[in-house]
PDB file of C-alpha atoms in Angstrom:
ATOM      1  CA  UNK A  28       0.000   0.000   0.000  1.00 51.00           C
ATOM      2  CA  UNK A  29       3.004   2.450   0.419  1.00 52.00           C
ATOM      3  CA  UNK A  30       3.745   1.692  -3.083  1.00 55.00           C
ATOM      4  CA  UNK A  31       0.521   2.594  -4.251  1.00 53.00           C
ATOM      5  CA  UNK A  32       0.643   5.953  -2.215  1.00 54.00           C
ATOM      6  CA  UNK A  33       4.377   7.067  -3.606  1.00 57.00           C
ATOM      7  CA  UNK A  34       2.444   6.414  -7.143  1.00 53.00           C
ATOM      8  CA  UNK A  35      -0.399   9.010  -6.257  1.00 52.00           C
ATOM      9  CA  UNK A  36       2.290  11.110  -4.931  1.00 53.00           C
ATOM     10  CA  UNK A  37       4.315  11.372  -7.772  1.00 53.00           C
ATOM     11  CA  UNK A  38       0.831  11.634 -10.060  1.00 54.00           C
ATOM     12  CA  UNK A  39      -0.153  14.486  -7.885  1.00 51.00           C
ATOM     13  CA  UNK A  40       3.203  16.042  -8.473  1.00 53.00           C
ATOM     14  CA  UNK A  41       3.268  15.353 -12.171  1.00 55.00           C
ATOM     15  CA  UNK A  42      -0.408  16.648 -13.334  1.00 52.00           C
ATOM     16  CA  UNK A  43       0.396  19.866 -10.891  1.00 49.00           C
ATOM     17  CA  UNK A  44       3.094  20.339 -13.525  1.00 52.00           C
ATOM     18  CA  UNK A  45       1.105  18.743 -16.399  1.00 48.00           C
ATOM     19  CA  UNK A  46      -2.050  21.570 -15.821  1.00 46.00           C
ATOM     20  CA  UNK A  47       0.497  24.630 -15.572  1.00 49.00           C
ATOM     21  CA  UNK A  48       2.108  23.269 -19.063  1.00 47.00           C
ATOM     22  CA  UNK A  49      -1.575  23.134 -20.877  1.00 49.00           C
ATOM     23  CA  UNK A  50      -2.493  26.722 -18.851  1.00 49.00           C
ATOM     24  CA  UNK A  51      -3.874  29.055 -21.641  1.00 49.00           C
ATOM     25  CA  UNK A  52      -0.821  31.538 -21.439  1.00 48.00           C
ATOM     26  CA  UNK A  53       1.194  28.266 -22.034  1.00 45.00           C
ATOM     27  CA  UNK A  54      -1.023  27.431 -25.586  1.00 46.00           C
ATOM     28  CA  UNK A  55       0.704  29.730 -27.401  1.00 51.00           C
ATOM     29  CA  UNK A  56      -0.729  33.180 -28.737  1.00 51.00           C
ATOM     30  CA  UNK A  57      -0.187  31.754 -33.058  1.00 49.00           C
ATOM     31  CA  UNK A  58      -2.885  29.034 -32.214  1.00 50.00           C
ATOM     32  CA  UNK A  59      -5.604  31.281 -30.705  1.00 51.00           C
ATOM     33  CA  UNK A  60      -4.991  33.958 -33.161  1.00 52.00           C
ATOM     34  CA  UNK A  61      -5.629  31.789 -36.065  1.00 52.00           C
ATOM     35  CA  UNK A  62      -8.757  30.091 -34.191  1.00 53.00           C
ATOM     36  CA  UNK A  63      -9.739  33.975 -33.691  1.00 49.00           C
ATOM     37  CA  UNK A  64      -9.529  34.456 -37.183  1.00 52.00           C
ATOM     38  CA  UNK A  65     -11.937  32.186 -38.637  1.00 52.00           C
ATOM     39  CA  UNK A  66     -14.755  32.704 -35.817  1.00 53.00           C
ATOM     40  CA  UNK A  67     -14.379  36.765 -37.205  1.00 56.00           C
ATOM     41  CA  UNK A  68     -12.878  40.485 -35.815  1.00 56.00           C
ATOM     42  CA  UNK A  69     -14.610  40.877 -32.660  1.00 55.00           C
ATOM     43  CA  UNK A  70     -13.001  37.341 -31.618  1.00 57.00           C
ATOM     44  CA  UNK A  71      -9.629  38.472 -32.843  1.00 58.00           C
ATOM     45  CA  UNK A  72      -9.911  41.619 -30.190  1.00 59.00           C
ATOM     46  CA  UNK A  73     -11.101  39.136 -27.317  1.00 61.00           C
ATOM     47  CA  UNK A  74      -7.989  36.671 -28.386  1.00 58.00           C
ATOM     48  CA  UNK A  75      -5.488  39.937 -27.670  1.00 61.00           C
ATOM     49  CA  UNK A  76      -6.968  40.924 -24.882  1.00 56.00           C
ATOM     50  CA  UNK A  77      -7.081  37.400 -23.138  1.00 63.00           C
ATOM     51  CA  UNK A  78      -3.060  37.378 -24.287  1.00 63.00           C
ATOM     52  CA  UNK A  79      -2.468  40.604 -22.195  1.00 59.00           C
ATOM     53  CA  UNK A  80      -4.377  39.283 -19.600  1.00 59.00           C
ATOM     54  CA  UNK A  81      -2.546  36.090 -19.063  1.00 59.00           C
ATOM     55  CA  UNK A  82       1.227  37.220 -20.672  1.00 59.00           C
ATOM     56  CA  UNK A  83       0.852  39.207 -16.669  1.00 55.00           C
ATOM     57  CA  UNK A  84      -0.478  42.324 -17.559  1.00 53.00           C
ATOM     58  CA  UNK A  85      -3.450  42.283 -15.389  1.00 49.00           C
ATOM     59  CA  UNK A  86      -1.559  41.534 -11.890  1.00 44.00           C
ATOM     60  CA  UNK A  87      -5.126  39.894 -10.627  1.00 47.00           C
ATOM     61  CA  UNK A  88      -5.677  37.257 -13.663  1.00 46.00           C
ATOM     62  CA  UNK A  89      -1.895  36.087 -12.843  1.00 45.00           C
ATOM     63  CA  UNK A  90      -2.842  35.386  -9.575  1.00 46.00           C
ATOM     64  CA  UNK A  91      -6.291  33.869 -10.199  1.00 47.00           C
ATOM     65  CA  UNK A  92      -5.387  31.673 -13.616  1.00 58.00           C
ATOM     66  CA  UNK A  93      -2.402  29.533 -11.610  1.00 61.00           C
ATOM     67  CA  UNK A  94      -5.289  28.760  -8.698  1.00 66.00           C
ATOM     68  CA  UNK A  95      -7.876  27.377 -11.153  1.00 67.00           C
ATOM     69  CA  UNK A  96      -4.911  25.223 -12.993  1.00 67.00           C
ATOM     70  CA  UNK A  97      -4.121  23.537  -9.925  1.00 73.00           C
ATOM     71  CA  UNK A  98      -7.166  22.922  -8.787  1.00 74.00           C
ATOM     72  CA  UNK A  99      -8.171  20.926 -12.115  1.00 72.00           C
ATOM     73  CA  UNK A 100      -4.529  19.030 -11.373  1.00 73.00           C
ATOM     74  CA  UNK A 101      -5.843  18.386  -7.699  1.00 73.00           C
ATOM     75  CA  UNK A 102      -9.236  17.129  -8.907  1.00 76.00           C
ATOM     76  CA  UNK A 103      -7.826  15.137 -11.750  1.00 75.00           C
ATOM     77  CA  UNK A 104      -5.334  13.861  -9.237  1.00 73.00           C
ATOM     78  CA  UNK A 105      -8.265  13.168  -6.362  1.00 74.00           C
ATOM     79  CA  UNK A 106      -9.711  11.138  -9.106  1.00 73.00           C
ATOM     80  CA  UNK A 107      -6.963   8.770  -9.832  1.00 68.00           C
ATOM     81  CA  UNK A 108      -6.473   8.585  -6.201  1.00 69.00           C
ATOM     82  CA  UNK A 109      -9.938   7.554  -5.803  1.00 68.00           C
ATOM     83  CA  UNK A 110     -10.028   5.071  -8.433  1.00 68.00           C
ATOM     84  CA  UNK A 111      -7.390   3.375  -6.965  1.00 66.00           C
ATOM     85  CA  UNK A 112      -7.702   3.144  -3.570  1.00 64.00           C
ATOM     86  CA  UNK A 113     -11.530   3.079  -3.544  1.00 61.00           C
ATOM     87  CA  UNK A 114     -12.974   1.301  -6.331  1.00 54.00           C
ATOM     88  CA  UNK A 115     -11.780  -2.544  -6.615  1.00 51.00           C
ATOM     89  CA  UNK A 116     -11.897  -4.648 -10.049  1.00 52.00           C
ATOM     90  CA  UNK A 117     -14.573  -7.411  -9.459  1.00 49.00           C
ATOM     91  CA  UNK A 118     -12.104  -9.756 -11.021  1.00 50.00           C
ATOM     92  CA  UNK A 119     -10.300  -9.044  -7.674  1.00 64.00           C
ATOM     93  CA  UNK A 120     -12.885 -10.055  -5.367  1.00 82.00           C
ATOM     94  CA  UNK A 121     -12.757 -13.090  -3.742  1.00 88.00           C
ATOM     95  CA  UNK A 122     -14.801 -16.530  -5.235  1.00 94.00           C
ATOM     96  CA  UNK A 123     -15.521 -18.422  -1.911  1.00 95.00           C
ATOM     97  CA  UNK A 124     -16.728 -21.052  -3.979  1.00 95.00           C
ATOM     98  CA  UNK A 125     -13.634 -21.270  -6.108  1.00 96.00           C
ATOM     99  CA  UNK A 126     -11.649 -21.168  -2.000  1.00 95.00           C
ATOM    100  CA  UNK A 127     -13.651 -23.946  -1.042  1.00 96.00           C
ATOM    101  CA  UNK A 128     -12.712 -26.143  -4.106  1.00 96.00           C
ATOM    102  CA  UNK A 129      -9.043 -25.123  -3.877  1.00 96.00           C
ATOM    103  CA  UNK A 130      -9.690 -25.936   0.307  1.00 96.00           C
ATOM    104  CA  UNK A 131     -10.946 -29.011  -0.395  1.00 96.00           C
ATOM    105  CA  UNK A 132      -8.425 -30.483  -3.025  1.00 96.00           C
ATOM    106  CA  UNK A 133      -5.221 -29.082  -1.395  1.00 95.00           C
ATOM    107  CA  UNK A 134      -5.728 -28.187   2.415  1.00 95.00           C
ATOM    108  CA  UNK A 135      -8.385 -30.522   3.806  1.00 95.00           C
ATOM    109  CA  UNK A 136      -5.954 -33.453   4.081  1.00 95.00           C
ATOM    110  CA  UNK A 137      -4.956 -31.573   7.267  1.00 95.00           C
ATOM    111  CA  UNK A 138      -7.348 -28.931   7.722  1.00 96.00           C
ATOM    112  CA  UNK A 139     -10.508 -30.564   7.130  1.00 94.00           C
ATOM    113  CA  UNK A 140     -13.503 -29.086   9.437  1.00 94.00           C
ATOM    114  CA  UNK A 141     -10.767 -26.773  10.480  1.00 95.00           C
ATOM    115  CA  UNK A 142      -8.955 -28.732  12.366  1.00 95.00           C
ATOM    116  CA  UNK A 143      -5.531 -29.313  11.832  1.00 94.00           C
ATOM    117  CA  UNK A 144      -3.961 -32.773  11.686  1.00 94.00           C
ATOM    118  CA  UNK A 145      -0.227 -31.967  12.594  1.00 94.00           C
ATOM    119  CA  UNK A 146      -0.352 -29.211  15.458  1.00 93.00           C
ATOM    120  CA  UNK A 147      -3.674 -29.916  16.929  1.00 93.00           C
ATOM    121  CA  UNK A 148      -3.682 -26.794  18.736  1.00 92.00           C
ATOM    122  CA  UNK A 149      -3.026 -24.540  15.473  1.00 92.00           C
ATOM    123  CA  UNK A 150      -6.191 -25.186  14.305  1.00 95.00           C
ATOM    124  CA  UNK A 151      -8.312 -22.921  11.466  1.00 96.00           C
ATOM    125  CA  UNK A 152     -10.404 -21.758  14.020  1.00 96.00           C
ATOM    126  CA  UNK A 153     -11.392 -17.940  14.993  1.00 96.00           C
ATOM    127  CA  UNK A 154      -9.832 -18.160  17.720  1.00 95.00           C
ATOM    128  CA  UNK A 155      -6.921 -19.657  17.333  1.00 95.00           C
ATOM    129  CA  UNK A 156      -6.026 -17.837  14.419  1.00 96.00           C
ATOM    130  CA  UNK A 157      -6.760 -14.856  17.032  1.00 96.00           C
ATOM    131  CA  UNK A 158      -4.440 -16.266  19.562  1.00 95.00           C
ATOM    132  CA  UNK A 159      -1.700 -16.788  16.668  1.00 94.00           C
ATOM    133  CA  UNK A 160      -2.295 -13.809  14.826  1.00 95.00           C
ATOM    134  CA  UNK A 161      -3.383 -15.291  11.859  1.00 96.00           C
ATOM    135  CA  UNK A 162      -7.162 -13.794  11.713  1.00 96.00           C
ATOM    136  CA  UNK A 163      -5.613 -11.895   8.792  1.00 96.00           C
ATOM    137  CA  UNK A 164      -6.597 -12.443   4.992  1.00 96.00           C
ATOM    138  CA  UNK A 165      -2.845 -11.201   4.192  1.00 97.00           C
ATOM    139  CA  UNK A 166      -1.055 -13.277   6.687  1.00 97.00           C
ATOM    140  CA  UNK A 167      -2.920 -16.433   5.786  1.00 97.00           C
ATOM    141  CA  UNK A 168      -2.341 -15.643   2.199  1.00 97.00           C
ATOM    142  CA  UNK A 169       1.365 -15.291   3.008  1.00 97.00           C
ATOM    143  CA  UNK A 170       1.112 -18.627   5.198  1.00 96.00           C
ATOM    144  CA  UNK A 171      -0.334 -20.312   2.036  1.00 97.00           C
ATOM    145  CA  UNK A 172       1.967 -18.656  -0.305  1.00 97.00           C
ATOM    146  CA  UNK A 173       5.344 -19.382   2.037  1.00 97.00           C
ATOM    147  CA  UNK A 174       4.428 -22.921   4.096  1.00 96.00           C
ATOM    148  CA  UNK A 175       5.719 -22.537   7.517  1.00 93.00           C
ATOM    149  CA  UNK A 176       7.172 -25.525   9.805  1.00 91.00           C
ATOM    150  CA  UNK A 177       5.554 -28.517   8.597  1.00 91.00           C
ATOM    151  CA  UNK A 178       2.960 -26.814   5.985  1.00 94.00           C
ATOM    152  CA  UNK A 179       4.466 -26.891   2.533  1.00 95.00           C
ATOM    153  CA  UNK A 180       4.098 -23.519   0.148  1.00 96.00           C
ATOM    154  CA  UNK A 181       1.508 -23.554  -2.355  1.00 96.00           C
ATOM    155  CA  UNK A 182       2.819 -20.537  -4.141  1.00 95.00           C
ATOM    156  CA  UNK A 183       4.518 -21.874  -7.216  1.00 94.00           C
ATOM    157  CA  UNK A 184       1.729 -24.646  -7.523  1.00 94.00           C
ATOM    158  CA  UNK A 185      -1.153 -22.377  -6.557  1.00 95.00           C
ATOM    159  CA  UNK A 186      -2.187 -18.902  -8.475  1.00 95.00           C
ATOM    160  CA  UNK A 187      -1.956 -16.089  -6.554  1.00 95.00           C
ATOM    161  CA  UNK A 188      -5.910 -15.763  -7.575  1.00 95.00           C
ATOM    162  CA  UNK A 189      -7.041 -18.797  -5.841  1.00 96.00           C
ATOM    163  CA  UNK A 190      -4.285 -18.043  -2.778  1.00 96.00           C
ATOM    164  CA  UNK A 191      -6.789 -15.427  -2.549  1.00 96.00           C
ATOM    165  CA  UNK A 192     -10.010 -16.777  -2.651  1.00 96.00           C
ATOM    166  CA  UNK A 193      -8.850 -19.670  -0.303  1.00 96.00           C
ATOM    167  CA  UNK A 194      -7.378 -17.208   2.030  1.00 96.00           C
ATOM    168  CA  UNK A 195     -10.768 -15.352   2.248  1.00 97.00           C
ATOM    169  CA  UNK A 196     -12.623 -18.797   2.073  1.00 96.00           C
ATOM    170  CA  UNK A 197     -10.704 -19.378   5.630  1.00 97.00           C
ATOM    171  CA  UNK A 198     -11.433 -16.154   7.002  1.00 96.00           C
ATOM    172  CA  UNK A 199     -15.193 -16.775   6.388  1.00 96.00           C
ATOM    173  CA  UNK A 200     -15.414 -20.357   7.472  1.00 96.00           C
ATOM    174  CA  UNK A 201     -13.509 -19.673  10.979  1.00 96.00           C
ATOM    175  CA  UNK A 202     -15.912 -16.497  11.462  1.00 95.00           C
ATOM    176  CA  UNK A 203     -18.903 -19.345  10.919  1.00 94.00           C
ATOM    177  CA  UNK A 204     -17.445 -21.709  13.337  1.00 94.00           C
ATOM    178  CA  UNK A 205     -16.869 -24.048  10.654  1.00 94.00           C
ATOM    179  CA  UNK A 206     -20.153 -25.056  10.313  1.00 83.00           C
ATOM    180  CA  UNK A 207     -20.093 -25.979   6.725  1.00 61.00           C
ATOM    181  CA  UNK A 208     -20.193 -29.358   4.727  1.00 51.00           C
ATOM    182  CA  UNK A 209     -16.001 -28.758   5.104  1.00 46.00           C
TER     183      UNK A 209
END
């Protein structure tokens, strides 16, 4: 996650810089004059006096033009921030379904009913995990991914997908009790 946030940092920094680059006074006077030609005269006069208001003329557009800019860079940046930190891809969520099936077939040799067949007293329930701490989604997928003592690592023979749904499969089931057909 402090990954993620350096990102947004440096995209905050970037489209502050990115919005004073496309500010009007930046656009070039050639390109409005030319677009102020073909719309006629009286546009021509608006085009030169919008290019001695933001070439500094006018001491109170320089100071109000920057503002707006960087306030478009802090909304577009707000946005990206959002969209990453808010909204999550649904082919991220977790299939519990798809956890059971990968419980079943790889982790119910010794965890069936969550029990557990080599330490009896690390079992896959709430409160051991508690007393462990284990009632994590990221430290059982890292458990899962890794082995640890006697439990082998699934993470080159596992995807990272189903590590996933397994690990929240877990999470679910030991907040249940384990009171499933597993």
């Amino acid at each position: 996650m402090s990954r993620l946030r350096s990102l947004l940092l440096v995209a905050v920094a970037s489209s502050l810089d990115l919005a004073s680059a496309f500010a009007p006074s930046a656009l070039g006077a050639a390109a409005r004059r030319s677009d102020a030609t073909v719309r006629g005269d009286a546009d021509a006069r608006s085009v030169e006096l919008e290019e001695s208001i933001t070439s500094g003329t006018s001491a109170e557009a320089s100071l109000v033009e920057p503002s707006a800019w960087r306030s478009l860079a802090l909304g577009m940046a707000l946005g990206v921030f959002a969209a990453f930190c808010v909204a999550r891809p649904a082919m991220a969520l977790p299939n519990l379904a798809k956890g059971e099936e990968i419980f079943l077939g790889n982790c119910a040799a010794c965890h069936a009913a969550g029990r557990n067949a080599v330490q009896p007293d690390k079992t896959l329930q709430k409160a051991a995990l508690e007393q462990y701490g284990m009632y994590d989604v990221d430290r059982i997928k890292y458990q899962v991914t890794n082995g640890k003592n006697a439990m082998p690592a699934f993470g080159e023979r596992v995807s990272s997908q189903d590590i996933d749904d397994v690990s929240n499969y877990i999470m679910v089931m030991a907040e249940k009790g384990w009171t499933s057909s597993s």
